[in-house]
Short mmCIF file of N, CA and C in Angstrom, two decimals:
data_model
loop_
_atom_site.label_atom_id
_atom_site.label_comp_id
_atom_site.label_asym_id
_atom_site.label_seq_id
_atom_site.Cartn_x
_atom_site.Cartn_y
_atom_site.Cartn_z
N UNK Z 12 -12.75 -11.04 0.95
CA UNK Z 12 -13.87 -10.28 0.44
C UNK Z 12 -13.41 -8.94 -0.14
N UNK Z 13 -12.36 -8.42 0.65
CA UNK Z 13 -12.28 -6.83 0.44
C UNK Z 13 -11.21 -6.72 -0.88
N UNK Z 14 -10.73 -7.98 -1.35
CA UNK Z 14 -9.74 -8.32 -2.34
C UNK Z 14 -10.81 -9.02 -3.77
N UNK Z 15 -11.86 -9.43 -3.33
CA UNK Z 15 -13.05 -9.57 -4.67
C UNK Z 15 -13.58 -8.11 -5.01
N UNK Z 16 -13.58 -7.40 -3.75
CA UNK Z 16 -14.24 -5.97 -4.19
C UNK Z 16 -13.51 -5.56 -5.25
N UNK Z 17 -12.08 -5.29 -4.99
CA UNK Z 17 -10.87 -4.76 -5.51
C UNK Z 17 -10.91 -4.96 -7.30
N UNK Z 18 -11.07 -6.18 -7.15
CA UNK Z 18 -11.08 -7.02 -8.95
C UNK Z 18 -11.60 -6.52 -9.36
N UNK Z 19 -13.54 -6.70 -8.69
CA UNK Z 19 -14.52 -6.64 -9.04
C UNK Z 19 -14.75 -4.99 -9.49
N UNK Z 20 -13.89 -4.05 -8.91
CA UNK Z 20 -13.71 -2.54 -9.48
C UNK Z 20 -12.76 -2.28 -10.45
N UNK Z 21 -11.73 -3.54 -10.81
CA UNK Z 21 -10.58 -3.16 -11.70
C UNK Z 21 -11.12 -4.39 -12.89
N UNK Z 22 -12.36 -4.98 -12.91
CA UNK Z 22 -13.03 -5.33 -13.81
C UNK Z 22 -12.04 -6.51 -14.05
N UNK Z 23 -11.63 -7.21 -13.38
CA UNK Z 23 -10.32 -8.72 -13.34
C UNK Z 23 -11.01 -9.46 -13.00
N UNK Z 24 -10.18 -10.92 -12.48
CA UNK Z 24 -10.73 -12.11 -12.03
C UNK Z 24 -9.24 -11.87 -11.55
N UNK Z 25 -8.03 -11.38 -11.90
CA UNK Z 25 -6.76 -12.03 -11.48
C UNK Z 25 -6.70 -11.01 -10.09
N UNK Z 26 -6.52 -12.26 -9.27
CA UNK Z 26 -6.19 -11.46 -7.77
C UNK Z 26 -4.73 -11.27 -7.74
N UNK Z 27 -3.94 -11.52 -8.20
CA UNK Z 27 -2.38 -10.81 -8.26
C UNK Z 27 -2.42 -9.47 -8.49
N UNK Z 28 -3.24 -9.48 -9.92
CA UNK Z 28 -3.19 -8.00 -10.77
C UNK Z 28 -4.41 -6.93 -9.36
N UNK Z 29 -5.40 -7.77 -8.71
CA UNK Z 29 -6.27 -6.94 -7.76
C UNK Z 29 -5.30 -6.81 -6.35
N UNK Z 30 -4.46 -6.79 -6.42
CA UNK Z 30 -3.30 -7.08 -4.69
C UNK Z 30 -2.76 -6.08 -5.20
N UNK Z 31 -1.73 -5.88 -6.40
CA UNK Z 31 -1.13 -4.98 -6.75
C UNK Z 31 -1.63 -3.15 -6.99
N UNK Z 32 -2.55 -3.33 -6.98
CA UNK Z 32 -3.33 -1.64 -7.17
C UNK Z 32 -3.22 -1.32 -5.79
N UNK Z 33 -3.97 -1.89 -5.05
CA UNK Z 33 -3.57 -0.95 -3.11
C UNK Z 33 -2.36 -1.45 -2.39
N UNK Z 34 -1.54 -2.35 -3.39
CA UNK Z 34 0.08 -2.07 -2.72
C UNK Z 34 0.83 -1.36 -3.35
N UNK Z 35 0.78 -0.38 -4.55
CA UNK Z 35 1.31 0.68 -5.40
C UNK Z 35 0.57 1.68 -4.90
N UNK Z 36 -0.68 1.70 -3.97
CA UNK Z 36 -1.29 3.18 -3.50
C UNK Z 36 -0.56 3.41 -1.84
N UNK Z 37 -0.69 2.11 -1.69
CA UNK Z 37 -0.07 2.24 0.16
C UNK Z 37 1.30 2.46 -0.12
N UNK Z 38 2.08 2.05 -1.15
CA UNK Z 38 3.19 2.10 -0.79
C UNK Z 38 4.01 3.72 -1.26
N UNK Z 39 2.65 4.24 -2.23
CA UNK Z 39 2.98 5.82 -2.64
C UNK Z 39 2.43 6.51 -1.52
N UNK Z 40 1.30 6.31 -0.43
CA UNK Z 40 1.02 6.98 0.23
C UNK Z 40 2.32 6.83 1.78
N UNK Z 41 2.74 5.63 1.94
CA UNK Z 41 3.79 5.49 2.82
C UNK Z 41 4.66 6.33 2.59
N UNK Z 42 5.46 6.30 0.94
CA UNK Z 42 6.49 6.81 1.15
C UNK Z 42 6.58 8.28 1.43
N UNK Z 43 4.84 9.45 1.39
CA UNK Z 43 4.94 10.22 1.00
C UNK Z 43 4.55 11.10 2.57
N UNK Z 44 4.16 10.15 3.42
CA UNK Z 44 3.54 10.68 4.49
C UNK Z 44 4.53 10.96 5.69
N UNK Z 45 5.69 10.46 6.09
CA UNK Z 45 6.51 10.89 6.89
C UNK Z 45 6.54 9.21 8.14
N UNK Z 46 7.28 9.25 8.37
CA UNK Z 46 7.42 7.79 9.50
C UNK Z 46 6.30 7.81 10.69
N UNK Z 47 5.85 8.94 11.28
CA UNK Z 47 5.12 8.99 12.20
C UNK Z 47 3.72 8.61 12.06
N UNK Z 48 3.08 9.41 10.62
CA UNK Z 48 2.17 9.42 9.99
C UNK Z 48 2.23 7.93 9.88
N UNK Z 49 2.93 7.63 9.43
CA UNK Z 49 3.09 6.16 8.83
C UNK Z 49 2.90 4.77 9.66
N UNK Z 50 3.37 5.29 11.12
CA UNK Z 50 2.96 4.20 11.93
C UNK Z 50 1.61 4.23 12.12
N UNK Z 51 1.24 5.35 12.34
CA UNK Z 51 -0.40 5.64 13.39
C UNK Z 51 -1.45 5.11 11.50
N UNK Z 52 -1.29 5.46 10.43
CA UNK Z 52 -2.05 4.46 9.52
C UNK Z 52 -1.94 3.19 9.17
N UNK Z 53 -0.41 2.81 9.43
CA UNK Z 53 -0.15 1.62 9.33
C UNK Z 53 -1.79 0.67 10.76
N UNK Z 54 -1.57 1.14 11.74
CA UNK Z 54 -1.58 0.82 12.96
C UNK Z 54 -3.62 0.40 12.46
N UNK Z 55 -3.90 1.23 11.77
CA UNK Z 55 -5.31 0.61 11.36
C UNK Z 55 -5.42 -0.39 10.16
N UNK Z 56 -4.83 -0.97 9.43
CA UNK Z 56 -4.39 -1.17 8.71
C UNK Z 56 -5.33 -3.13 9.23
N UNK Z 57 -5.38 -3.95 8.28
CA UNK Z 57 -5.89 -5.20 8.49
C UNK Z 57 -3.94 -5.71 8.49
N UNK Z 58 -4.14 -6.98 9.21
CA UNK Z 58 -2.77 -7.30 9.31
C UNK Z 58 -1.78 -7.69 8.31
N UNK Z 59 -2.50 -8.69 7.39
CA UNK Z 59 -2.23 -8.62 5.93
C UNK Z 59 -1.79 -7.82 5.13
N UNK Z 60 -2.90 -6.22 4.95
CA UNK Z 60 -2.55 -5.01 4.38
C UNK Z 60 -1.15 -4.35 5.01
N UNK Z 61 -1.10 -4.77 6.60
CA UNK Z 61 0.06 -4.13 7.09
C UNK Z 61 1.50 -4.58 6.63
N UNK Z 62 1.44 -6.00 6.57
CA UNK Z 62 2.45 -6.58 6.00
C UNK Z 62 2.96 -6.26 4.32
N UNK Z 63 1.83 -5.77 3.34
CA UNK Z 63 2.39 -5.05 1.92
C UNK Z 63 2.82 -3.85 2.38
N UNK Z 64 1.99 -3.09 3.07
CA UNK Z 64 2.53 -1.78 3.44
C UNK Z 64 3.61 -1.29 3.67
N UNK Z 65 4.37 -2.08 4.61
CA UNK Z 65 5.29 -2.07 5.04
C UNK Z 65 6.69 -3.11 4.11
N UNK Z 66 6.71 -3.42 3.39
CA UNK Z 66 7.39 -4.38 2.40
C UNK Z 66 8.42 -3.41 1.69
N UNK Z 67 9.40 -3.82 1.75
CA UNK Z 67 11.12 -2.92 0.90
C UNK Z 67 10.69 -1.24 1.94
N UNK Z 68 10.51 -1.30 2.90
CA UNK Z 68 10.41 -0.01 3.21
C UNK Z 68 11.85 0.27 3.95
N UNK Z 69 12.39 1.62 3.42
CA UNK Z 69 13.56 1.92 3.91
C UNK Z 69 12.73 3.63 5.02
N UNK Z 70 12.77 3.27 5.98
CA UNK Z 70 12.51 4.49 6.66
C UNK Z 70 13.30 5.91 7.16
N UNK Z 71 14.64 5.59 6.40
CA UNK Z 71 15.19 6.68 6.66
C UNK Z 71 15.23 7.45 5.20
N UNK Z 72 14.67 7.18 3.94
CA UNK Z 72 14.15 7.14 2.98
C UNK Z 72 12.93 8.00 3.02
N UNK Z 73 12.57 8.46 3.15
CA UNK Z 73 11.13 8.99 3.44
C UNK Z 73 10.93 10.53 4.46
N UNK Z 74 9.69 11.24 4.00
CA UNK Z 74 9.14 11.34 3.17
C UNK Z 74 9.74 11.61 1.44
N UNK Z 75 9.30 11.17 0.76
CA UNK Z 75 9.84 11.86 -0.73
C UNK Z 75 8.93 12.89 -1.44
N UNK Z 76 9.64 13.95 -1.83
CA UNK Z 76 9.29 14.54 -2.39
C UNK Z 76 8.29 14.60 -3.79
N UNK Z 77 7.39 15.14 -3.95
CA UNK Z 77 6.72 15.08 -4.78
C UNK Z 77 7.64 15.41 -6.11
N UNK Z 78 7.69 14.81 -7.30
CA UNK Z 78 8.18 15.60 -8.39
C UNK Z 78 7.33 16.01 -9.25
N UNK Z 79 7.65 17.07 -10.20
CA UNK Z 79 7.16 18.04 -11.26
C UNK Z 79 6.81 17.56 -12.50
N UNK Z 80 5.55 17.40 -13.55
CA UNK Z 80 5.65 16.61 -14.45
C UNK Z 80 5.82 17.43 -15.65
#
């Protein structure tokens, strides 16, 4: 359901292209929040969502710095 919402706001039908928008936001908000942070949101997280979340994550990698545009 919460993956028709997703489309249904990015105006798609393709659920690949609707998966990919909140695993490019979780995975900018992961890298940006610090490991601790990161467990305790992970930790609410649906189990599914937890599993993108957490995907190529290098944790000694992290937090990253914001850059300058």
């Amino acid at each position: 359901m919460w993956l028709h919402a997703v489309a249904e706001s990015l105006d798609t039908e393709d659920s690949r292209f609707a998966l990919r928008a909140p695993r490019a936001w979780l995975h900018t908000v992961r890298d940006r929040i610090g490991v601790n942070s990161s467990a305790h949101l992970s930790a609410q997280l649906l189990e599914l969502l937890r599993g993108v979340y957490y995907e190529n994550w290098v944790p000694s990698h992290v937090p990253v710095t914001a850059r300058a545009a």
